[in-house]
XYZ file of C-alpha atoms in Angstrom:
712
model
C 52.939 10.581 -13.020
C 53.002 6.520 -12.045
C 55.250 5.812 -9.600
C 57.368 2.481 -11.255
C 57.192 5.083 -14.690
C 59.093 7.690 -12.617
C 61.670 5.212 -11.045
C 62.529 3.964 -14.541
C 62.778 6.965 -16.165
C 65.114 8.294 -13.548
C 67.137 5.522 -13.375
C 67.659 5.539 -16.996
C 68.570 9.165 -16.577
C 70.830 8.216 -13.839
C 72.460 5.459 -15.448
C 73.192 7.593 -18.729
C 74.488 10.214 -16.779
C 77.029 7.946 -15.087
C 78.178 6.270 -18.406
C 78.105 9.581 -20.085
C 80.852 10.870 -17.197
C 83.019 8.047 -17.253
C 82.865 7.837 -21.005
C 84.072 11.440 -21.374
C 86.544 11.302 -18.959
C 88.199 8.226 -21.006
C 87.973 10.339 -24.097
C 89.901 13.302 -21.986
C 92.394 10.804 -21.006
C 92.578 9.034 -23.924
C 93.549 12.489 -26.208
C 96.686 13.294 -24.201
C 98.736 10.219 -24.835
C 101.234 9.109 -27.629
C 100.014 7.124 -30.125
C 101.577 3.830 -28.894
C 100.179 4.254 -25.899
C 96.744 4.825 -27.089
C 96.661 1.835 -29.195
C 97.899 0.088 -26.144
C 94.999 1.016 -24.226
C 92.575 0.044 -26.730
C 93.854 -2.952 -27.087
C 93.715 -3.526 -22.925
C 89.772 -2.202 -23.073
C 89.241 -4.669 -25.803
C 90.400 -7.477 -23.923
C 88.751 -6.661 -20.882
C 85.458 -6.335 -22.362
C 83.736 -8.566 -20.345
C 85.231 -7.166 -17.143
C 83.824 -4.037 -18.349
C 80.158 -5.090 -18.949
C 80.416 -6.717 -15.400
C 81.435 -3.295 -14.370
C 78.421 -1.565 -15.922
C 76.085 -4.126 -14.359
C 77.405 -3.302 -11.583
C 76.831 0.211 -11.543
C 73.434 0.041 -13.121
C 72.456 -1.996 -10.012
C 74.599 0.228 -7.700
C 72.555 3.356 -9.486
C 68.782 1.087 -9.260
C 69.339 0.816 -5.290
C 70.847 4.223 -4.659
C 67.801 5.598 -6.291
C 65.351 3.114 -4.940
C 66.518 3.814 -1.245
C 66.069 7.611 -2.382
C 62.140 6.972 -3.791
C 61.409 4.820 -0.411
C 62.768 7.112 1.943
C 61.661 10.110 0.097
C 59.349 10.144 -2.768
C 57.135 7.320 -1.828
C 57.281 8.415 1.501
C 56.424 11.867 1.081
C 53.635 10.918 -1.556
C 52.601 8.244 1.393
C 52.900 11.323 3.631
C 50.319 13.796 1.389
C 47.700 11.171 1.136
C 47.576 10.576 4.920
C 47.952 14.584 5.552
C 44.784 14.703 3.358
C 42.967 12.053 5.198
C 43.505 13.842 8.385
C 41.882 16.892 6.601
C 39.467 15.671 4.620
C 37.865 12.544 6.138
C 39.465 11.463 9.724
C 40.386 14.264 11.739
C 41.783 11.689 14.343
C 43.864 9.769 11.644
C 47.343 10.658 12.784
C 50.591 9.895 10.059
C 53.375 7.895 10.414
C 56.374 8.458 8.094
C 58.695 5.752 6.690
C 61.582 7.723 5.165
C 64.258 9.634 6.352
C 64.847 11.491 9.598
C 63.610 14.472 7.845
C 60.106 13.083 7.227
C 60.051 11.514 10.566
C 60.179 15.190 12.193
C 57.781 16.752 9.226
C 55.474 13.859 10.379
C 55.692 15.042 14.088
C 54.898 18.314 13.532
C 52.309 17.406 10.897
C 50.459 15.403 13.361
C 50.747 18.428 15.934
C 49.225 20.573 13.817
C 46.724 17.809 13.269
C 45.739 17.458 16.705
C 45.773 21.297 16.877
C 42.857 21.059 13.961
C 41.304 18.523 15.751
C 40.662 20.969 19.091
C 39.587 23.739 16.151
C 37.158 21.030 15.097
C 35.978 19.820 18.240
C 35.266 23.316 19.676
C 33.956 24.438 16.387
C 31.404 21.166 16.357
C 30.655 21.894 20.098
C 29.302 25.174 19.334
C 27.566 24.251 16.171
C 26.074 21.592 18.503
C 24.917 24.286 20.469
C 23.672 26.409 18.045
C 21.771 23.555 16.433
C 19.970 22.235 19.566
C 16.901 24.538 19.279
C 16.861 23.548 15.205
C 17.401 19.493 16.788
C 14.110 20.370 19.023
C 12.275 21.582 16.706
C 13.260 18.490 14.097
C 12.476 16.533 16.827
C 8.586 18.048 17.198
C 8.213 17.698 13.974
C 8.980 14.013 13.451
C 6.779 13.290 16.587
C 3.616 15.713 15.001
C 4.156 13.285 11.881
C 4.110 10.407 13.243
C 1.273 11.054 15.405
C -1.083 11.758 12.036
C -3.509 9.933 11.317
C -3.453 10.799 7.854
C -0.285 9.619 5.616
C 1.972 12.667 4.762
C 4.130 13.238 1.733
C 6.402 16.251 1.291
C 7.599 16.746 -2.382
C 9.320 19.395 -4.304
C 8.174 20.183 -7.531
C 9.829 17.877 -9.510
C 7.639 15.211 -7.420
C 10.541 13.888 -5.325
C 9.862 12.669 -2.047
C 11.609 14.941 0.266
C 9.371 13.593 3.834
C 7.287 10.929 4.487
C 5.383 9.376 7.831
C 5.039 5.694 8.362
C 1.315 6.250 7.584
C 2.184 7.237 3.881
C 5.009 4.186 4.065
C 1.809 2.077 5.184
C -1.051 3.359 2.757
C 1.493 2.272 -0.130
C 3.318 -0.425 0.962
C 0.874 -2.566 2.840
C -2.192 -2.304 0.702
C -0.790 -5.284 -1.382
C 0.837 -8.150 -0.180
C 4.413 -8.814 -2.121
C 4.182 -5.523 -3.209
C 7.780 -3.855 -4.063
C 10.216 -3.088 -1.797
C 10.898 0.635 -1.583
C 7.851 2.334 -3.291
C 8.186 5.298 -0.410
C 11.339 6.882 -0.018
C 13.529 10.185 0.229
C 14.431 11.325 -3.273
C 11.803 8.425 -5.150
C 9.073 9.806 -7.467
C 5.670 10.509 -6.327
C 4.480 9.890 -9.493
C 5.638 5.812 -8.718
C 2.415 6.230 -6.403
C -0.286 8.344 -7.980
C -1.141 9.482 -11.147
C 1.174 11.650 -12.907
C -1.797 13.224 -14.962
C -3.784 13.776 -11.466
C -1.120 15.070 -9.779
C 0.160 17.350 -12.682
C -3.591 18.679 -13.180
C -3.781 19.372 -9.282
C -0.587 21.831 -10.169
C -2.111 23.335 -12.723
C -5.392 24.097 -10.243
C -3.014 25.133 -7.578
C -0.776 27.419 -9.748
C -4.301 29.107 -11.512
C -5.598 29.833 -7.758
C -1.963 31.354 -6.846
C -2.210 33.374 -10.517
C -5.966 34.507 -9.078
C -4.289 35.770 -6.188
C -6.286 32.802 -3.650
C -3.769 33.086 -0.146
C -3.884 29.180 0.534
C -5.180 26.951 -2.452
C -5.677 23.619 -2.186
C -6.817 20.627 -4.348
C -8.540 17.326 -3.940
C -8.835 14.144 -5.934
C -9.664 10.302 -5.351
C -7.210 7.828 -6.583
C -6.203 4.238 -6.292
C -3.844 2.542 -4.406
C -2.377 -0.723 -4.449
C -5.186 -3.592 -3.887
C -7.817 -1.488 -5.022
C -7.829 0.917 -2.085
C -9.424 4.621 -2.477
C -7.164 7.360 -1.473
C -8.123 11.006 -0.995
C -5.578 13.402 -1.588
C -5.155 17.024 -0.638
C -2.752 18.839 -2.190
C -1.457 22.238 -0.976
C 1.108 23.956 -2.163
C 4.385 26.253 -0.655
C 6.199 28.540 -2.750
C 9.474 29.788 -3.279
C 10.911 33.264 -2.899
C 9.761 34.900 -6.471
C 5.768 33.302 -5.804
C 5.884 30.010 -7.813
C 5.353 26.593 -6.624
C 8.257 25.341 -4.983
C 6.735 22.032 -3.420
C 3.756 20.324 -2.343
C 2.283 18.582 0.756
C -0.100 16.036 -0.303
C -2.082 14.503 3.195
C -3.473 11.304 2.165
C -6.672 9.138 3.625
C -8.025 5.501 3.082
C -11.233 6.326 2.178
C -12.525 2.855 0.524
C -14.818 1.926 3.836
C -16.247 5.770 3.372
C -17.233 5.323 -0.426
C -18.618 2.140 0.462
C -21.058 3.595 2.551
C -21.833 6.096 0.395
C -22.664 3.416 -2.336
C -25.366 1.537 0.226
C -26.640 4.995 1.239
C -27.517 5.698 -2.283
C -28.954 2.552 -2.883
C -31.019 3.479 0.157
C -32.301 6.244 -1.562
C -33.040 4.931 -4.657
C -35.160 1.859 -2.819
C -36.905 4.838 -1.339
C -37.765 6.672 -4.520
C -39.199 3.895 -5.953
C -41.353 2.742 -3.145
C -42.489 6.268 -2.883
C -43.637 7.319 -5.969
C -45.988 4.826 -6.411
C -48.381 5.833 -3.857
C -47.912 9.196 -4.043
C -49.240 9.122 -7.989
C -51.504 6.741 -6.893
C -52.794 9.682 -4.502
C -52.575 11.891 -6.698
C -54.645 10.220 -9.781
C -57.492 9.435 -7.534
C -57.469 12.773 -5.964
C -57.626 14.351 -9.713
C -60.789 11.703 -10.573
C -62.600 13.238 -7.395
C -62.009 16.784 -8.852
C -62.973 16.123 -12.420
C -65.926 13.325 -11.243
C -67.328 14.694 -8.213
C -69.682 12.226 -6.718
C -71.300 15.008 -4.478
C -72.825 18.309 -5.437
C -71.896 19.899 -2.240
C -69.304 23.286 -2.943
C -68.234 22.278 0.185
C -66.614 18.936 -1.157
C -65.607 20.129 -4.139
C -63.053 22.018 -2.352
C -61.929 19.613 0.258
C -61.484 17.321 -3.520
C -59.472 20.527 -4.824
C -57.425 21.127 -1.648
C -56.464 17.109 -1.791
C -55.357 17.295 -5.270
C -53.353 20.621 -4.596
C -51.745 18.601 -1.502
C -50.682 15.501 -3.773
C -49.340 17.681 -6.048
C -47.267 19.646 -3.520
C -46.112 16.387 -1.700
C -45.356 15.275 -5.019
C -43.004 18.196 -5.715
C -41.495 18.129 -2.220
C -40.395 14.493 -3.142
C -38.932 15.536 -6.183
C -36.976 18.146 -5.075
C -35.482 16.358 -1.729
C -34.686 13.416 -4.316
C -33.259 16.175 -6.295
C -31.194 17.837 -3.660
C -30.255 14.381 -1.898
C -29.048 12.986 -5.274
C -26.531 16.307 -5.413
C -25.595 15.780 -2.547
C -24.192 12.182 -3.407
C -23.112 12.870 -6.722
C -21.323 16.083 -5.256
C -19.416 13.801 -2.491
C -15.595 13.008 -1.728
C -14.500 13.420 -5.407
C -16.319 16.713 -5.806
C -14.785 20.159 -4.867
C -15.859 23.462 -5.843
C -14.511 25.456 -8.503
C -14.596 28.642 -10.748
C -16.006 27.685 -13.968
C -13.228 30.383 -15.402
C -10.198 28.495 -14.010
C -12.110 24.912 -15.214
C -12.086 25.859 -18.700
C -8.413 27.343 -18.430
C -7.470 24.063 -16.845
C -9.364 22.407 -19.900
C -7.869 24.620 -22.584
C -4.084 23.285 -21.709
C -5.087 19.639 -21.461
C -7.000 20.156 -24.897
C -4.091 22.206 -26.726
C -1.572 19.591 -25.145
C -2.813 16.687 -25.645
C -5.599 16.869 -28.447
C -3.256 19.133 -30.384
C -6.623 21.266 -31.102
C -6.225 25.000 -30.928
C -8.681 26.395 -28.221
C -10.221 30.131 -27.892
C -11.418 30.742 -23.964
C -14.011 33.195 -23.704
C -14.177 35.287 -20.204
C -16.188 33.557 -18.049
C -18.056 35.630 -15.237
C -16.087 35.322 -11.992
C -19.556 34.785 -10.165
C -20.079 31.042 -11.725
C -18.887 27.999 -9.625
C -19.134 24.491 -10.718
C -19.101 21.192 -8.121
C -17.066 19.120 -10.007
C -14.569 16.276 -10.260
C -12.068 18.828 -12.567
C -9.839 16.132 -13.445
C -12.688 13.801 -14.564
C -14.621 16.691 -16.082
C -11.284 17.974 -18.160
C -10.735 14.725 -19.237
C -14.360 14.240 -20.831
C -13.766 17.855 -22.607
C -10.666 16.465 -24.142
C -12.267 13.370 -25.257
C -14.949 15.726 -27.030
C -12.372 17.597 -28.673
C -10.588 14.594 -29.614
C -13.624 13.144 -31.244
C -14.563 16.321 -33.080
C -10.914 16.730 -34.577
C -10.704 13.010 -35.393
C -14.363 11.834 -36.627
C -15.463 15.477 -38.401
C -11.809 17.061 -39.102
C -12.483 20.276 -36.855
C -9.697 22.408 -36.681
C -10.339 24.980 -34.037
C -12.646 24.662 -30.664
C -13.815 27.557 -28.143
C -14.623 27.727 -24.585
C -17.233 29.663 -22.968
C -19.621 29.606 -19.563
C -22.839 31.076 -18.516
C -25.265 30.857 -15.857
C -28.764 29.238 -16.265
C -30.877 29.365 -12.961
C -29.398 26.992 -10.578
C -27.091 25.917 -13.337
C -23.895 26.480 -15.287
C -23.478 26.021 -19.052
C -20.189 25.113 -20.202
C -20.032 24.864 -24.109
C -17.319 23.492 -26.659
C -17.806 25.851 -29.770
C -17.074 24.971 -33.165
C -17.694 25.804 -36.693
C -18.855 24.090 -39.846
C -19.237 20.267 -38.813
C -22.810 19.379 -37.948
C -22.960 16.606 -35.320
C -25.736 14.462 -34.921
C -27.435 13.934 -31.489
C -27.207 10.235 -32.064
C -23.524 10.326 -32.522
C -23.073 12.102 -29.593
C -25.265 9.738 -27.873
C -23.087 6.429 -29.190
C -19.600 9.186 -27.449
C -21.585 8.790 -24.479
C -21.467 5.221 -23.869
C -18.241 4.581 -25.199
C -14.720 4.573 -23.017
C -13.069 8.225 -22.850
C -9.475 7.778 -25.127
C -7.395 10.922 -25.055
C -4.886 10.928 -27.452
C -2.990 7.608 -26.385
C -4.271 7.659 -22.911
C -7.452 5.485 -22.461
C -9.946 5.360 -19.288
C -12.298 2.935 -19.093
C -14.727 5.791 -17.774
C -17.066 6.457 -20.158
C -18.663 10.324 -20.955
C -22.136 9.033 -19.250
C -20.405 8.300 -15.541
C -18.583 10.998 -15.379
C -22.383 13.161 -16.387
C -24.078 10.935 -13.561
C -21.619 11.287 -11.131
C -22.104 15.196 -11.523
C -25.822 14.850 -12.038
C -25.379 17.256 -15.525
C -26.251 16.096 -18.771
C -24.822 17.235 -22.193
C -26.826 17.858 -25.462
C -25.799 19.356 -29.411
C -27.078 22.476 -30.307
C -26.502 24.295 -33.505
C -26.780 28.203 -35.097
C -27.226 27.777 -38.367
C -26.795 31.694 -39.289
C -23.200 31.795 -38.071
C -22.495 27.865 -39.129
C -21.590 27.440 -35.351
C -22.405 24.472 -33.141
C -21.695 23.306 -29.532
C -22.014 20.964 -26.898
C -23.096 22.511 -23.866
C -22.631 20.885 -20.438
C -25.157 21.709 -17.848
C -24.077 21.041 -14.098
C -25.209 22.017 -11.100
C -23.848 25.278 -9.565
C -21.296 25.024 -6.694
C -20.536 27.511 -3.891
C -18.160 30.242 -4.383
C -15.424 30.305 -1.661
C -14.625 33.334 0.449
C -12.650 36.256 -1.851
C -9.033 36.465 -0.325
C -6.127 38.091 -1.337
C -2.628 36.685 -0.980
C -0.410 38.636 1.469
C 3.261 39.320 0.109
C 5.254 37.022 1.847
C 8.429 38.953 4.347
C 11.702 39.056 2.990
C 13.524 35.841 3.149
C 10.631 34.162 4.765
C 10.137 30.221 4.096
C 8.244 27.377 5.310
C 8.611 27.027 8.685
C 10.348 23.493 8.559
C 14.006 22.848 8.953
C 15.775 23.374 5.576
C 15.460 20.240 2.964
C 18.372 20.311 0.130
C 16.529 18.279 -2.158
C 14.356 21.063 -3.258
C 17.682 22.432 -4.942
C 17.662 19.193 -7.258
C 16.081 19.148 -10.331
C 15.427 16.138 -13.155
C 15.966 18.791 -15.466
C 19.724 18.987 -14.452
C 22.356 17.784 -16.790
C 23.005 14.593 -17.832
C 24.545 11.906 -15.131
C 28.056 12.630 -16.387
C 27.918 16.098 -15.862
C 26.044 16.233 -12.683
C 27.952 16.750 -9.488
C 28.926 13.157 -6.972
C 27.061 15.131 -4.213
C 24.109 15.570 -6.103
C 23.394 12.389 -6.968
C 21.468 9.437 -5.756
C 23.009 5.750 -4.872
C 22.391 2.181 -4.297
C 25.195 1.239 -1.938
C 24.564 -2.686 -2.190
C 27.021 -6.229 -1.607
C 26.530 -9.744 -1.968
C 27.461 -12.822 0.036
C 27.813 -15.917 -2.267
C 28.292 -19.544 -2.539
C 31.587 -19.015 -3.975
C 34.208 -16.841 -5.510
C 33.674 -17.839 -8.986
C 30.445 -16.613 -10.427
C 31.477 -17.946 -13.915
C 32.147 -21.654 -13.104
C 28.133 -21.843 -11.380
C 28.297 -20.038 -7.900
C 25.306 -18.359 -7.077
C 24.237 -15.288 -4.642
C 22.937 -16.239 -0.952
C 22.438 -12.986 0.246
C 21.711 -9.489 -0.615
C 21.914 -6.546 0.713
C 21.585 -2.383 0.199
C 21.086 0.811 1.181
C 20.265 4.054 -0.301
C 22.625 7.405 -0.110
C 20.214 10.377 -0.841
C 21.597 14.322 -0.514
C 24.587 12.890 0.855
C 23.313 10.804 3.577
C 23.166 7.214 4.575
C 19.371 6.476 5.098
C 19.830 3.020 7.232
C 16.099 2.963 7.513
C 16.088 2.448 3.747
C 17.607 -0.727 3.247
C 17.225 -3.739 1.305
C 17.684 -7.285 2.922
C 17.222 -10.674 1.482
C 18.250 -14.029 1.859
C 18.624 -16.118 -1.554
C 17.952 -19.819 -2.157
C 20.787 -21.013 -4.454
C 19.628 -24.102 -5.561
C 22.785 -25.254 -5.434
C 25.180 -26.659 -2.415
C 27.591 -23.666 -0.284
C 30.877 -24.388 0.110
C 32.335 -24.703 3.854
C 35.083 -22.516 2.405
C 32.481 -19.590 1.856
C 30.418 -20.644 4.812
C 33.146 -19.985 7.165
C 33.544 -16.263 5.665
C 29.859 -15.536 5.939
C 28.520 -17.971 8.516
C 25.531 -18.699 6.516
C 24.109 -21.686 6.631
C 22.354 -24.162 3.946
C 19.481 -24.575 6.461
C 19.060 -21.406 6.487
C 18.213 -20.386 2.768
C 15.960 -23.326 2.450
C 12.347 -21.729 1.376
C 13.874 -18.497 0.787
C 13.186 -17.120 -2.817
C 15.100 -17.769 -5.752
C 17.074 -15.502 -7.290
C 14.626 -14.599 -10.158
C 12.218 -13.655 -7.648
C 14.563 -11.404 -5.622
C 15.941 -9.809 -8.525
C 13.033 -7.591 -9.747
C 12.246 -6.385 -5.897
C 16.153 -5.308 -5.850
C 15.803 -3.644 -9.214
C 12.968 -1.647 -8.082
C 14.713 -0.586 -5.102
C 17.466 0.780 -6.902
C 16.098 2.098 -9.956
C 16.997 5.992 -10.816
C 20.038 5.639 -8.620
C 23.901 5.124 -9.389
C 24.800 1.944 -7.925
C 28.167 1.819 -5.655
C 30.123 -1.878 -4.170
C 33.759 -2.355 -3.491
C 34.783 -4.639 -5.756
C 32.012 -3.771 -8.061
C 33.746 -6.054 -10.766
C 32.656 -9.400 -8.691
C 29.017 -8.213 -7.297
C 28.231 -6.837 -11.143
C 29.533 -10.463 -12.534
C 26.826 -12.016 -10.489
C 24.346 -9.708 -11.711
C 25.264 -9.831 -15.243
C 25.197 -13.482 -15.448
C 21.368 -13.411 -14.567
C 20.202 -10.998 -17.305
C 19.127 -13.635 -19.564
C 17.296 -15.967 -17.261
C 15.977 -12.912 -15.699
C 15.130 -10.208 -18.098
C 16.318 -7.819 -15.571
C 19.266 -5.431 -16.093
C 21.064 -3.107 -14.261
C 22.295 -0.372 -16.782
C 22.876 2.318 -14.461
C 26.473 3.846 -14.012
C 28.286 2.136 -10.959
C 30.909 3.317 -9.011
C 33.712 1.074 -6.858
C 35.048 1.908 -3.698
C 37.895 -0.109 -4.020
C 38.897 2.132 -7.431
C 38.147 5.598 -5.806
C 40.513 4.138 -2.917
C 43.398 3.773 -5.393
C 42.950 6.880 -6.964
C 42.741 9.090 -3.879
C 45.422 6.598 -2.298
C 47.564 5.473 -4.615
C 50.921 5.040 -2.308
C 48.836 2.911 0.112
C 49.704 -0.685 0.340
C 46.122 -2.165 0.968
C 42.783 -1.167 -0.538
C 40.334 -4.202 0.920
C 37.513 -2.706 2.957
C 38.472 -3.218 6.163
C 41.973 -1.217 5.437
C 40.077 1.749 3.828
C 37.429 1.745 6.534
C 40.363 2.024 8.973
C 42.037 5.045 6.783
C 39.416 6.753 7.081
C 38.288 6.490 10.617
C 34.831 4.038 10.539
C 33.955 1.352 12.760
C 33.419 -2.088 10.867
C 30.023 -3.759 11.867
C 28.368 -7.041 10.757
C 31.439 -7.746 8.316
C 30.954 -10.615 5.421
C 26.877 -10.091 5.916
C 25.556 -8.076 2.725
C 23.947 -5.196 4.498
C 26.832 -4.930 7.262
C 29.472 -4.728 4.414
C 26.885 -2.400 2.533
C 26.528 -0.258 5.173
C 30.545 0.132 5.726
C 30.679 0.886 2.009
C 28.145 3.272 2.126
C 30.344 5.284 5.052
C 33.497 4.831 3.091
C 32.046 6.169 0.108
C 30.821 9.593 1.403
C 33.815 9.786 3.777
C 35.847 9.664 -0.002
C 34.225 12.227 -1.751
C 35.920 15.156 -0.168
C 39.041 13.281 -0.953
C 38.009 12.995 -4.466
C 37.104 16.438 -4.629
C 40.510 17.816 -3.572
C 41.587 15.565 -6.969
C 39.283 17.619 -9.182
C 36.916 14.761 -9.320
C 33.960 16.291 -8.822
C 31.332 14.779 -11.184
C 30.189 11.321 -12.005
C 31.785 11.497 -15.465
C 35.239 12.122 -13.936
C 35.009 9.610 -11.654
C 34.344 6.993 -13.873
C 37.051 8.227 -15.771
C 39.419 8.201 -13.534
C 38.181 4.730 -12.138
C 38.475 3.373 -15.478
C 42.224 4.328 -15.482
C 43.421 2.297 -12.381
C 45.407 -0.675 -12.736
C 42.830 -2.476 -10.267
C 40.017 -1.904 -13.099
C 41.586 -4.276 -15.087
C 40.339 -7.389 -13.006
C 37.441 -9.717 -14.531
C 35.644 -12.169 -13.000
């Protein structure tokens, strides 16, 4: 209950009790008086009404004073003592309580401080023991960090929902430096890998990994080529790590920029084509001349005839050898970086899931021999098969299809089979040249592009008796991988990394309001401005922010930007933040900065101290920039009021001092954001002691505080 309300209730009860006692005493005394004396008493009371009223007011003042003294020295002092004690045991063990009440409370405060000293010594001893126990773990962590920093490839470690748990500088450079002026914070802990890589390609690779695990592969891997910002080509290799039940718990992605390598492949292809064009003509002429000599010999000599036959035979053999070499080299080129060996059965299994989920067409699958392997860009080929299935459904009303595979010499035959509709070769020829569209997704690739990339062919066949038809995809065979058996993991085994608590958190968790405060990701931010009246035209001149992920303040993942306000900065404001107008000249405007900041803080809860002030500046820019910050907002000022309602001050310095946080860089946007982030983390256990565990509970409690009524 609010202290003021409690004081008012107690004062009313005390005054009513005193008045009741006086009135009861007067009634008892009057009841024993004779009639003439009773009348005299009533006349005296009537004549002394003003004096009695003054006595009542005086009595009320005495009651208020006595009760106020009791509240100040005991009730409020006890509440303050309890709040300070919670700070010692939940946020700042070095804090010592101070009693403002009676001598009894002073003695109690001294006892609490002695307990706090003992608690602090015990905690320090425990921390020493933990530090010694974690020394080896820290050494291993440093080794991992050093190894990651030295790797030539970029590395991303993600959980199964695609949240980034670890990355190295090379990965950040591959995505961040590829395009000048790219948005800040693309790579960061807790961010989604799907903002960097195509979701369908990653999902397809995960399907392949799971399929490999289901087949008993010990170390399955998947590879694909994707585009990064700025047009760079990245070769991505993905490997899984498993949970205790053998399912995929996350993935390790290694990234390599292969743009130059692909350019060299294109150059070699051009050289090969030029070689073929230059060699075929003279060889064909030699063959034709030799055959003419055989057909019209000018010499009757049997030896000459034999010689001519040898020339013709050798010419034919040279031509055959060149064609075979050209075919093999063309296959090698087409089966380059983006192609990998894969079982035909696994490919059709992935294609079946894709067709059913995206095209919405029931799909049966005939068992394929394990010996059939193909060398494919599985993502592109599955998209091509889904495209053909979609055209059958849309153009010919086909209601279901089947998939099967067979081997024919050096090639694999993959069939899409249906019943009823007759599809002409001219329709297939038209489909080959049109950009592929699968469901609502469209790609600039054509079916012909995919087939040429694989060195394959497609045609339509029909069986009149059974009224069935099929598209046959003819693809070069791949090289079967060596058979492996998966070892059962030892009990309690896990990858030899240090623990990543983010593995526990999934995007499928309940709504934000029900999520625990310790489970959420936050962006703590602060602004510096031209003045204190956003509604009167004051503008932001500096914006700073830092991210909190897994209850850790990520001091390397920050946002800091000066902003040109396009208006003068008041001297009073400059004296506070020290930012001169000259420093703002040439800086981007708020319209350029807000989209970058919006991207930096997406999918997080915003945190600020006195957030109503900062949010008002952002809200006033919605109409001009089209940028709206719709995520929940927590205010450390209001949270401090919740856990310390009896403390006099809740400004940032006072709260930080209570919680044992050093204030560095005060009145700079990033400096204040960092301090606010530390304050927020120290407030979390104090909120938990008040039963505030979820975001919804924190927001509801914040709304009930008096300070929440502040408007700007």
